[in-house]
Amino acid sequence: MRILAIETSCDETACAVVDVVGKTTPHFTVLSNVISSQVKLHAPYGGVVPTLASREHLKNIPHVFKKALSKASTTMEDIDVIAVTYSPGLVIALLIGVSFARGLGYAYGKKIIPVHHVAAHIYSNWLSNTKIVFPLLNIVVSGGHTELVLMKRLGSYTLLGETRDDAAGEAFDKVAKMLNLGYPGGPAISACGKNGDASRFVLPRPMIASGDYDFSFSGLKTAVIHCIKKHPEIMSNKTARRDFCASFEQAVADVITKKTMRAAQEYHVKTIALSGGVSANTRLREQLTQAVTTHLRAATFIVPARGFSTDNAAMIAAAAYFTRARATTWKNIDASAHAPLR
Ligand code: KG4
Ligand code: ZN
C-alpha cells in the first residue's frame, strides 16, 4: 500500500509518501517526509498564531506536496490512498490539509483516511519498530497534549490520565519565553540546560504523589516565575540560567517518569512508548530508559527516531495504515478541533 499523508494541525506543513508491506507486522518504508516549519514566523509571538499558521499552510502546501511526490519518485496515479489529520488541532489550520486532501481525492478518485493526531504520535513508534508487544503504555507529550494511553491491542485506547491545564511542551514553550530563549522552547531549554546542575534550583513536582494519572504543569510555570524573582541571576548569569534550565527539565522529567512507571506496573505492560515533540528531550528519554531497565526488566522502552518525534506526515501514514478501514470518499472528510482519540 502506498500512502500519501498530509499534516497541517499546528505549525508544520507536512507531506509524506510511505509504502507499507505485511499485515500483522507491517513494515514501513518512508519514501519521503517533507516538513515546512513555521517556527520563524511564530517565534516573535512565543507561540503559534492560528491565522498566520493557516495562511502559511495555504501558501506552502502545494510546494510541500510536490516535493514529497518528487522525492519519492512517484506520481498521484501510484498513490493507493490519501491520509490526512482531521483532529485535534487548530481548525483553521486543519482545514487547509483537509481541503487539500479533499481536492486530491476528488481529482484523482482516491479514498481518504481521516487520522487523529494523537493516534499518529502513538503510531509513530511503528515507523522504526516492526514488532511491538501489548499491553502497551503510551506517554504522548507534545505542545498540545500530555496523555497516558493504555493499549491492550491495536485500535483499543484507554485514557489513564492527561494534563488538567498546560501540556508539557506548552510549559517548555512558556518558560523559554520567560527566559528569552526563543520559540520553540523545548529544544532551546534543552540546549541551554545541557550539562547544567539540575539540583541547584528547587522546583515543585506537581501532582507527583496524586493517586491518579493526571498531570498539571501550570503550577510549575508559576513556581518558575517566583524562582526567577527570587534568583534574578537566572536572567543575567549564564551558569545560573544553564542550571535553572536543567532544574526545570528535571522537574518535568521526574513527574512524567514517576507516573509512567506507576501505570506501567499497575497494568503489567510489556512495552512503554514515549512519543510527541517532547519525546525529543534527551533528559526525559534517558531517565525513562534507565527507570524501565532498572525497575521493569520484563518491559521494553521505545521512542520514535528523532525525525518522527515532532510533527511530521510519516506518522500520519503509519496511523492511517492501522485505521485503513475508515477510508472514505472526499465528501465525508471534515476537520474538528477536539475529536476524542479513536
Ligand atoms: O508534537 P509536536 O511537534 O507538536 C504538537 O503536536 O504539539 O510538539 C511540539 C512541542 C513544542 O512544545 C516543543 O517545545 C516541544 O514539543 N519539544 C521539546 C523538544 N523538542 C520539541 N520539548 C522538550 N525537549 C525537546 N528537545
Ligand atoms: Zn503533534
mmCIF file of C-alpha atoms and ligand atoms in Angstrom:
data_model
loop_
_atom_site.group_PDB
_atom_site.id
_atom_site.type_symbol
_atom_site.label_atom_id
_atom_site.label_comp_id
_atom_site.label_asym_id
_atom_site.label_seq_id
_atom_site.Cartn_x
_atom_site.Cartn_y
_atom_site.Cartn_z
ATOM 1 C CA MET A 1 0.000 0.000 0.000
ATOM 2 C CA ARG A 2 1.402 3.415 -0.966
ATOM 3 C CA ILE A 3 0.071 6.254 1.206
ATOM 4 C CA LEU A 4 0.253 9.993 0.624
ATOM 5 C CA ALA A 5 -0.090 11.616 4.058
ATOM 6 C CA ILE A 6 -0.836 15.250 4.910
ATOM 7 C CA GLU A 7 -0.453 17.066 8.256
ATOM 8 C CA THR A 8 -1.388 20.703 8.992
ATOM 9 C CA SER A 9 -2.780 20.608 12.552
ATOM 10 C CA CYS A 10 -0.419 23.179 14.044
ATOM 11 C CA ASP A 11 2.626 24.995 12.651
ATOM 12 C CA GLU A 12 4.236 22.393 10.394
ATOM 13 C CA THR A 13 3.052 21.866 6.814
ATOM 14 C CA ALA A 14 3.986 18.252 6.126
ATOM 15 C CA CYS A 15 3.507 15.662 3.376
ATOM 16 C CA ALA A 16 4.973 12.162 3.206
ATOM 17 C CA VAL A 17 4.859 9.165 0.906
ATOM 18 C CA VAL A 18 5.070 5.860 2.770
ATOM 19 C CA ASP A 19 4.979 2.262 1.486
ATOM 20 C CA VAL A 20 3.623 -0.469 3.739
ATOM 21 C CA VAL A 21 4.111 -4.199 3.293
ATOM 22 C CA GLY A 22 2.931 -7.051 5.536
ATOM 23 C CA LYS A 23 -0.260 -7.260 7.576
ATOM 24 C CA THR A 24 0.120 -8.299 11.217
ATOM 25 C CA THR A 25 3.667 -6.941 11.475
ATOM 26 C CA PRO A 26 3.698 -4.231 8.814
ATOM 27 C CA HIS A 27 6.966 -2.800 7.590
ATOM 28 C CA PHE A 28 7.002 0.886 6.708
ATOM 29 C CA THR A 29 9.319 2.443 4.136
ATOM 30 C CA VAL A 30 9.293 6.232 4.305
ATOM 31 C CA LEU A 31 9.965 7.310 0.702
ATOM 32 C CA SER A 32 9.682 10.997 1.539
ATOM 33 C CA ASN A 33 8.888 13.044 4.640
ATOM 34 C CA VAL A 34 8.802 16.743 3.780
ATOM 35 C CA ILE A 35 8.216 19.338 6.505
ATOM 36 C CA SER A 36 7.937 23.081 6.074
ATOM 37 C CA SER A 37 8.314 24.597 9.521
ATOM 38 C CA GLN A 38 6.728 27.914 10.504
ATOM 39 C CA VAL A 39 8.919 28.308 13.575
ATOM 40 C CA LYS A 40 10.478 31.597 12.387
ATOM 41 C CA LEU A 41 7.079 33.111 11.623
ATOM 42 C CA HIS A 42 5.679 32.414 15.117
ATOM 43 C CA ALA A 43 8.906 32.962 17.091
ATOM 44 C CA PRO A 44 8.312 36.701 17.769
ATOM 45 C CA TYR A 45 4.989 35.797 19.439
ATOM 46 C CA GLY A 46 6.422 32.975 21.599
ATOM 47 C CA GLY A 47 3.669 30.629 20.362
ATOM 48 C CA VAL A 48 1.565 29.703 17.346
ATOM 49 C CA VAL A 49 -0.732 32.430 15.951
ATOM 50 C CA PRO A 50 -3.634 30.487 14.355
ATOM 51 C CA THR A 51 -4.474 32.850 11.453
ATOM 52 C CA LEU A 52 -0.805 33.199 10.482
ATOM 53 C CA ALA A 53 -0.428 29.399 10.644
ATOM 54 C CA SER A 54 -3.443 28.862 8.410
ATOM 55 C CA ARG A 55 -2.281 31.340 5.746
ATOM 56 C CA GLU A 56 1.201 29.854 5.787
ATOM 57 C CA HIS A 57 -0.181 26.326 5.311
ATOM 58 C CA LEU A 58 -2.238 27.627 2.374
ATOM 59 C CA LYS A 59 0.864 29.145 0.786
ATOM 60 C CA ASN A 60 3.169 26.170 1.388
ATOM 61 C CA ILE A 61 1.082 23.055 0.941
ATOM 62 C CA PRO A 62 1.262 22.815 -2.888
ATOM 63 C CA HIS A 63 5.083 23.017 -2.753
ATOM 64 C CA VAL A 64 5.410 20.548 0.124
ATOM 65 C CA PHE A 65 3.074 18.139 -1.698
ATOM 66 C CA LYS A 66 5.014 18.387 -4.990
ATOM 67 C CA LYS A 67 8.326 17.904 -3.191
ATOM 68 C CA ALA A 68 7.029 14.842 -1.308
ATOM 69 C CA LEU A 69 5.962 13.217 -4.586
ATOM 70 C CA SER A 70 9.179 14.052 -6.421
ATOM 71 C CA LYS A 71 11.443 12.946 -3.547
ATOM 72 C CA ALA A 72 9.557 9.640 -3.507
ATOM 73 C CA SER A 73 9.867 9.445 -7.339
ATOM 74 C CA THR A 74 6.151 8.794 -7.568
ATOM 75 C CA THR A 75 3.004 10.318 -9.047
ATOM 76 C CA MET A 76 -0.583 10.573 -7.799
ATOM 77 C CA GLU A 77 -1.514 7.690 -10.113
ATOM 78 C CA ASP A 78 0.667 5.363 -7.997
ATOM 79 C CA ILE A 79 -0.802 6.501 -4.670
ATOM 80 C CA ASP A 80 -3.293 3.970 -3.269
ATOM 81 C CA VAL A 81 -4.854 6.132 -0.595
ATOM 82 C CA ILE A 82 -4.596 9.646 0.891
ATOM 83 C CA ALA A 83 -4.331 10.191 4.669
ATOM 84 C CA VAL A 84 -4.956 13.494 6.417
ATOM 85 C CA THR A 85 -5.026 14.769 10.002
ATOM 86 C CA TYR A 86 -8.627 15.804 10.779
ATOM 87 C CA SER A 87 -8.316 16.419 14.571
ATOM 88 C CA PRO A 88 -7.325 17.630 17.143
ATOM 89 C CA GLY A 89 -5.680 20.955 16.408
ATOM 90 C CA LEU A 90 -6.370 24.479 15.211
ATOM 91 C CA VAL A 91 -9.435 24.125 12.979
ATOM 92 C CA ILE A 92 -8.354 26.826 10.541
ATOM 93 C CA ALA A 93 -5.000 25.051 10.189
ATOM 94 C CA LEU A 94 -6.525 21.555 9.917
ATOM 95 C CA LEU A 95 -8.951 22.793 7.230
ATOM 96 C CA ILE A 96 -6.078 23.594 4.861
ATOM 97 C CA GLY A 97 -4.802 19.995 4.905
ATOM 98 C CA VAL A 98 -8.321 18.594 4.837
ATOM 99 C CA SER A 99 -9.354 20.787 1.866
ATOM 100 C CA PHE A 100 -6.177 19.886 0.002
ATOM 101 C CA ALA A 101 -6.800 16.165 0.618
ATOM 102 C CA ARG A 102 -10.419 16.505 -0.474
ATOM 103 C CA GLY A 103 -9.314 18.217 -3.697
ATOM 104 C CA LEU A 104 -6.833 15.433 -4.438
ATOM 105 C CA GLY A 105 -9.406 12.776 -3.567
ATOM 106 C CA TYR A 106 -11.913 14.366 -5.932
ATOM 107 C CA ALA A 107 -9.460 14.967 -8.761
ATOM 108 C CA TYR A 108 -7.786 11.549 -8.685
ATOM 109 C CA GLY A 109 -10.692 9.420 -7.456
ATOM 110 C CA LYS A 110 -8.799 8.244 -4.354
ATOM 111 C CA LYS A 111 -10.168 7.316 -0.937
ATOM 112 C CA ILE A 112 -9.130 9.367 2.113
ATOM 113 C CA ILE A 113 -8.313 8.068 5.621
ATOM 114 C CA PRO A 114 -9.012 10.658 8.379
ATOM 115 C CA VAL A 115 -6.285 10.450 11.037
ATOM 116 C CA HIS A 116 -6.375 11.510 14.696
ATOM 117 C CA HIS A 117 -3.185 13.452 15.504
ATOM 118 C CA VAL A 118 -2.607 11.825 18.924
ATOM 119 C CA ALA A 119 -3.071 8.360 17.382
ATOM 120 C CA ALA A 120 -0.445 9.378 14.829
ATOM 121 C CA HIS A 121 2.051 10.270 17.572
ATOM 122 C CA ILE A 122 1.371 6.849 19.112
ATOM 123 C CA TYR A 123 1.814 5.021 15.786
ATOM 124 C CA SER A 124 4.994 6.989 15.012
ATOM 125 C CA ASN A 125 6.674 4.270 17.064
ATOM 126 C CA TRP A 126 5.805 1.660 14.422
ATOM 127 C CA LEU A 127 7.852 3.522 11.793
ATOM 128 C CA SER A 128 11.071 2.197 13.330
ATOM 129 C CA ASN A 129 9.831 -0.817 15.363
ATOM 130 C CA THR A 130 8.118 -3.554 13.400
ATOM 131 C CA LYS A 131 7.091 -5.743 16.320
ATOM 132 C CA ILE A 132 5.546 -4.001 19.328
ATOM 133 C CA VAL A 133 4.242 -6.192 22.148
ATOM 134 C CA PHE A 134 0.986 -5.447 24.017
ATOM 135 C CA PRO A 135 -0.139 -4.319 26.544
ATOM 136 C CA LEU A 136 1.465 -1.068 25.508
ATOM 137 C CA LEU A 137 1.578 2.095 27.617
ATOM 138 C CA ASN A 138 1.910 5.310 25.613
ATOM 139 C CA ILE A 139 3.059 8.559 27.070
ATOM 140 C CA VAL A 140 2.210 11.224 24.488
ATOM 141 C CA VAL A 141 3.889 14.523 25.312
ATOM 142 C CA SER A 142 3.616 17.387 22.840
ATOM 143 C CA GLY A 143 2.808 21.085 22.627
ATOM 144 C CA GLY A 144 -0.894 20.335 22.918
ATOM 145 C CA HIS A 145 -1.061 17.012 24.779
ATOM 146 C CA THR A 146 0.176 15.148 27.818
ATOM 147 C CA GLU A 147 -1.648 11.837 27.887
ATOM 148 C CA LEU A 148 -1.086 8.367 29.310
ATOM 149 C CA VAL A 149 -2.836 5.927 26.995
ATOM 150 C CA LEU A 150 -3.056 2.185 27.602
ATOM 151 C CA MET A 151 -3.431 -0.060 24.549
ATOM 152 C CA LYS A 152 -4.300 -3.723 25.149
ATOM 153 C CA ARG A 153 -4.307 -4.297 21.398
ATOM 154 C CA LEU A 154 -4.241 -2.310 18.158
ATOM 155 C CA GLY A 155 -7.035 0.250 17.987
ATOM 156 C CA SER A 156 -8.038 -0.034 21.667
ATOM 157 C CA TYR A 157 -7.254 3.070 23.718
ATOM 158 C CA THR A 158 -7.862 3.678 27.426
ATOM 159 C CA LEU A 159 -7.027 7.185 28.572
ATOM 160 C CA LEU A 160 -5.490 6.689 32.028
ATOM 161 C CA GLY A 161 -4.701 10.336 32.623
ATOM 162 C CA GLU A 162 -3.997 13.654 30.982
ATOM 163 C CA THR A 163 -2.969 17.198 31.813
ATOM 164 C CA ARG A 164 -5.503 19.287 33.679
ATOM 165 C CA ASP A 165 -4.055 22.521 32.313
ATOM 166 C CA ASP A 166 -0.914 23.132 30.225
ATOM 167 C CA ALA A 167 0.686 20.398 28.139
ATOM 168 C CA ALA A 168 4.317 19.528 28.875
ATOM 169 C CA GLY A 169 5.541 21.107 25.609
ATOM 170 C CA GLU A 170 3.453 24.202 26.302
ATOM 171 C CA ALA A 171 5.208 24.529 29.692
ATOM 172 C CA PHE A 172 8.606 24.317 27.946
ATOM 173 C CA ASP A 173 7.486 26.984 25.442
ATOM 174 C CA LYS A 174 6.143 29.363 28.112
ATOM 175 C CA VAL A 175 9.164 29.006 30.401
ATOM 176 C CA ALA A 176 11.528 29.557 27.448
ATOM 177 C CA LYS A 177 9.592 32.744 26.672
ATOM 178 C CA MET A 178 10.114 33.952 30.276
ATOM 179 C CA LEU A 179 13.841 33.272 29.916
ATOM 180 C CA ASN A 180 14.017 34.982 26.479
ATOM 181 C CA LEU A 181 15.269 31.744 24.968
ATOM 182 C CA GLY A 182 13.040 31.839 21.889
ATOM 183 C CA TYR A 183 10.480 29.508 20.334
ATOM 184 C CA PRO A 184 10.016 26.527 20.333
ATOM 185 C CA GLY A 185 11.022 26.346 23.962
ATOM 186 C CA GLY A 186 11.742 22.621 24.306
ATOM 187 C CA PRO A 187 14.891 22.439 22.172
ATOM 188 C CA ALA A 188 16.030 25.864 23.495
ATOM 189 C CA ILE A 189 15.733 24.880 27.177
ATOM 190 C CA SER A 190 17.322 21.527 26.435
ATOM 191 C CA ALA A 191 20.319 23.115 24.698
ATOM 192 C CA CYS A 192 20.734 25.734 27.422
ATOM 193 C CA GLY A 193 20.444 23.203 30.265
ATOM 194 C CA LYS A 194 22.873 20.670 28.820
ATOM 195 C CA ASN A 195 25.490 19.806 31.477
ATOM 196 C CA GLY A 196 23.649 22.004 33.982
ATOM 197 C CA ASP A 197 23.246 21.236 37.699
ATOM 198 C CA ALA A 198 19.631 20.004 37.883
ATOM 199 C CA SER A 199 19.599 20.113 41.683
ATOM 200 C CA ARG A 200 20.601 23.773 42.055
ATOM 201 C CA PHE A 201 17.092 25.284 41.900
ATOM 202 C CA VAL A 202 14.253 23.726 43.852
ATOM 203 C CA LEU A 203 11.084 23.439 41.766
ATOM 204 C CA PRO A 204 7.879 21.538 42.618
ATOM 205 C CA ARG A 205 6.904 18.207 41.037
ATOM 206 C CA PRO A 206 3.164 18.941 40.585
ATOM 207 C CA MET A 207 0.782 16.053 41.282
ATOM 208 C CA ILE A 208 3.647 13.571 41.532
ATOM 209 C CA ALA A 209 2.029 11.848 44.518
ATOM 210 C CA SER A 210 -1.625 12.194 43.446
ATOM 211 C CA GLY A 211 -3.252 8.795 43.280
ATOM 212 C CA ASP A 212 -4.363 9.300 39.671
ATOM 213 C CA TYR A 213 -2.552 9.581 36.346
ATOM 214 C CA ASP A 214 -3.337 13.227 35.649
ATOM 215 C CA PHE A 215 -0.718 15.938 35.220
ATOM 216 C CA SER A 216 -0.593 19.671 35.879
ATOM 217 C CA PHE A 217 2.113 21.948 34.536
ATOM 218 C CA SER A 218 0.646 25.413 35.061
ATOM 219 C CA GLY A 219 1.667 25.376 38.769
ATOM 220 C CA LEU A 220 5.217 24.624 37.714
ATOM 221 C CA LYS A 221 5.105 27.657 35.444
ATOM 222 C CA THR A 222 4.003 29.835 38.396
ATOM 223 C CA ALA A 223 6.806 28.359 40.522
ATOM 224 C CA VAL A 224 9.223 29.340 37.736
ATOM 225 C CA ILE A 225 8.022 32.967 37.905
ATOM 226 C CA HIS A 226 8.621 33.029 41.698
ATOM 227 C CA CYS A 227 12.019 31.354 41.368
ATOM 228 C CA ILE A 228 13.183 33.896 38.757
ATOM 229 C CA LYS A 229 12.045 36.749 41.054
ATOM 230 C CA LYS A 230 13.929 35.219 43.975
ATOM 231 C CA HIS A 231 17.051 34.485 41.909
ATOM 232 C CA PRO A 232 17.423 37.328 39.354
ATOM 233 C CA GLU A 233 20.833 35.909 38.429
ATOM 234 C CA ILE A 234 18.928 33.326 36.338
ATOM 235 C CA MET A 235 18.313 36.122 33.813
ATOM 236 C CA SER A 236 21.760 37.671 33.950
ATOM 237 C CA ASN A 237 24.234 34.878 34.637
ATOM 238 C CA LYS A 238 24.923 32.146 32.052
ATOM 239 C CA THR A 239 25.729 29.409 34.567
ATOM 240 C CA ALA A 240 22.662 30.198 36.678
ATOM 241 C CA ARG A 241 20.458 30.065 33.560
ATOM 242 C CA ARG A 242 22.026 26.777 32.492
ATOM 243 C CA ASP A 243 21.392 25.250 35.934
ATOM 244 C CA PHE A 244 17.869 26.644 36.008
ATOM 245 C CA CYS A 245 17.031 25.089 32.621
ATOM 246 C CA ALA A 246 18.413 21.748 33.832
ATOM 247 C CA SER A 247 16.369 22.040 37.067
ATOM 248 C CA PHE A 248 13.181 22.780 35.101
ATOM 249 C CA GLU A 249 13.738 19.890 32.675
ATOM 250 C CA GLN A 250 14.377 17.607 35.622
ATOM 251 C CA ALA A 251 11.117 18.621 37.326
ATOM 252 C CA VAL A 252 9.130 17.790 34.159
ATOM 253 C CA ALA A 253 11.040 14.539 33.575
ATOM 254 C CA ASP A 254 10.552 13.421 37.201
ATOM 255 C CA VAL A 255 6.764 13.802 37.115
ATOM 256 C CA ILE A 256 6.419 12.088 33.735
ATOM 257 C CA THR A 257 8.751 9.237 34.717
ATOM 258 C CA LYS A 258 7.097 8.616 38.083
ATOM 259 C CA LYS A 259 3.540 8.480 36.705
ATOM 260 C CA THR A 260 4.526 6.415 33.687
ATOM 261 C CA MET A 261 6.343 3.868 35.832
ATOM 262 C CA ARG A 262 3.426 3.556 38.257
ATOM 263 C CA ALA A 263 0.949 2.998 35.408
ATOM 264 C CA ALA A 264 3.313 0.503 33.757
ATOM 265 C CA GLN A 265 3.477 -1.508 36.986
ATOM 266 C CA GLU A 266 -0.251 -1.344 37.684
ATOM 267 C CA TYR A 267 -1.221 -2.515 34.182
ATOM 268 C CA HIS A 268 1.668 -5.004 33.764
ATOM 269 C CA VAL A 269 2.599 -3.579 30.379
ATOM 270 C CA LYS A 270 5.143 -5.202 28.094
ATOM 271 C CA THR A 271 6.083 -2.033 26.210
ATOM 272 C CA ILE A 272 6.335 1.633 27.187
ATOM 273 C CA ALA A 273 6.328 4.063 24.279
ATOM 274 C CA LEU A 274 7.185 7.736 24.515
ATOM 275 C CA SER A 275 6.015 9.990 21.659
ATOM 276 C CA GLY A 276 5.168 13.591 20.696
ATOM 277 C CA GLY A 277 7.500 16.559 20.349
ATOM 278 C CA VAL A 278 8.733 16.443 23.961
ATOM 279 C CA SER A 279 9.930 12.861 23.364
ATOM 280 C CA ALA A 280 12.870 14.512 21.565
ATOM 281 C CA ASN A 281 14.072 15.601 25.022
ATOM 282 C CA THR A 282 17.306 13.784 25.888
ATOM 283 C CA ARG A 283 16.960 14.062 29.688
ATOM 284 C CA LEU A 284 13.442 12.589 29.575
ATOM 285 C CA ARG A 285 14.472 9.801 27.163
ATOM 286 C CA GLU A 286 17.466 8.865 29.315
ATOM 287 C CA GLN A 287 15.555 8.984 32.573
ATOM 288 C CA LEU A 288 12.724 6.783 31.265
ATOM 289 C CA THR A 289 15.162 4.342 29.667
ATOM 290 C CA GLN A 290 17.011 3.999 32.949
ATOM 291 C CA ALA A 291 13.821 3.622 35.021
ATOM 292 C CA VAL A 292 12.461 0.899 32.728
ATOM 293 C CA THR A 293 15.713 -1.067 32.528
ATOM 294 C CA THR A 294 16.217 -0.869 36.292
ATOM 295 C CA HIS A 295 12.696 -1.494 37.574
ATOM 296 C CA LEU A 296 10.758 -3.201 34.765
ATOM 297 C CA ARG A 297 13.003 -5.934 33.453
ATOM 298 C CA ALA A 298 10.130 -7.606 31.561
ATOM 299 C CA ALA A 299 9.213 -4.456 29.643
ATOM 300 C CA THR A 300 10.804 -2.642 26.709
ATOM 301 C CA PHE A 301 11.063 1.119 26.328
ATOM 302 C CA ILE A 302 10.677 2.552 22.825
ATOM 303 C CA VAL A 303 10.779 6.027 21.370
ATOM 304 C CA PRO A 304 10.438 7.219 17.760
ATOM 305 C CA ALA A 305 13.504 8.172 15.742
ATOM 306 C CA ARG A 306 14.069 11.909 16.302
ATOM 307 C CA GLY A 307 12.710 12.958 12.895
ATOM 308 C CA PHE A 308 9.423 11.282 13.784
ATOM 309 C CA SER A 309 9.066 12.814 17.293
ATOM 310 C CA THR A 310 7.899 16.292 16.392
ATOM 311 C CA ASP A 311 5.035 16.808 13.934
ATOM 312 C CA ASN A 312 5.531 15.069 10.590
ATOM 313 C CA ALA A 313 3.382 13.340 7.978
ATOM 314 C CA ALA A 314 5.108 9.924 8.020
ATOM 315 C CA MET A 315 3.410 9.257 11.371
ATOM 316 C CA ILE A 316 0.064 10.202 9.775
ATOM 317 C CA ALA A 317 0.683 7.477 7.182
ATOM 318 C CA ALA A 318 1.523 4.935 9.914
ATOM 319 C CA ALA A 319 -1.715 5.690 11.788
ATOM 320 C CA ALA A 320 -3.664 5.640 8.515
ATOM 321 C CA TYR A 321 -2.432 2.119 7.784
ATOM 322 C CA PHE A 322 -3.739 0.839 11.128
ATOM 323 C CA THR A 323 -7.070 2.658 10.700
ATOM 324 C CA ARG A 324 -7.445 1.928 6.984
ATOM 325 C CA ALA A 325 -10.971 0.566 7.494
ATOM 326 C CA ARG A 326 -12.044 4.221 7.884
ATOM 327 C CA ALA A 327 -11.114 5.093 4.283
ATOM 328 C CA THR A 328 -13.954 7.091 2.762
ATOM 329 C CA THR A 329 -14.719 9.428 -0.120
ATOM 330 C CA TRP A 330 -13.656 13.076 -0.108
ATOM 331 C CA LYS A 331 -17.216 14.247 0.657
ATOM 332 C CA ASN A 332 -17.101 12.714 4.161
ATOM 333 C CA ILE A 333 -13.882 14.299 5.397
ATOM 334 C CA ASP A 334 -14.111 17.287 7.749
ATOM 335 C CA ALA A 335 -11.918 18.935 10.412
ATOM 336 C CA SER A 336 -12.647 19.042 14.139
ATOM 337 C CA ALA A 337 -10.834 20.853 16.981
ATOM 338 C CA HIS A 338 -11.277 18.208 19.695
ATOM 339 C CA ALA A 339 -12.308 14.765 18.464
ATOM 340 C CA PRO A 340 -11.697 12.048 21.071
ATOM 341 C CA LEU A 341 -8.898 9.562 20.433
ATOM 342 C CA ARG A 342 -10.205 6.575 18.498
HETATM 343 O O1 KG4 B 1 4.383 17.049 18.645
HETATM 344 P P1 KG4 B 1 4.759 18.453 18.364
HETATM 345 O O2 KG4 B 1 5.704 18.711 17.235
HETATM 346 O O3 KG4 B 1 3.502 19.333 18.098
HETATM 347 C C1 KG4 B 1 2.303 19.171 18.782
HETATM 348 O O4 KG4 B 1 1.545 18.221 18.462
HETATM 349 O O5 KG4 B 1 2.090 19.978 19.715
HETATM 350 O O6 KG4 B 1 5.362 19.034 19.725
HETATM 351 C C2 KG4 B 1 5.857 20.338 19.797
HETATM 352 C C3 KG4 B 1 6.310 20.576 21.214
HETATM 353 C C4 KG4 B 1 6.729 22.013 21.489
HETATM 354 O O7 KG4 B 1 6.062 22.463 22.655
HETATM 355 C C5 KG4 B 1 8.226 21.922 21.689
HETATM 356 O O8 KG4 B 1 8.732 22.895 22.596
HETATM 357 C C6 KG4 B 1 8.384 20.526 22.227
HETATM 358 O O9 KG4 B 1 7.460 19.756 21.512
HETATM 359 N N1 KG4 B 1 9.743 19.996 22.023
HETATM 360 C C7 KG4 B 1 10.579 19.678 23.038
HETATM 361 C C8 KG4 B 1 11.805 19.281 22.432
HETATM 362 N N2 KG4 B 1 11.656 19.365 21.068
HETATM 363 C C9 KG4 B 1 10.380 19.793 20.839
HETATM 364 N N3 KG4 B 1 10.407 19.710 24.363
HETATM 365 C C10 KG4 B 1 11.445 19.345 25.142
HETATM 366 N N4 KG4 B 1 12.649 18.983 24.642
HETATM 367 C C11 KG4 B 1 12.877 18.932 23.314
HETATM 368 N N5 KG4 B 1 14.068 18.568 22.845
HETATM 369 ZN ZN ZN B 2 1.935 16.739 17.461
#
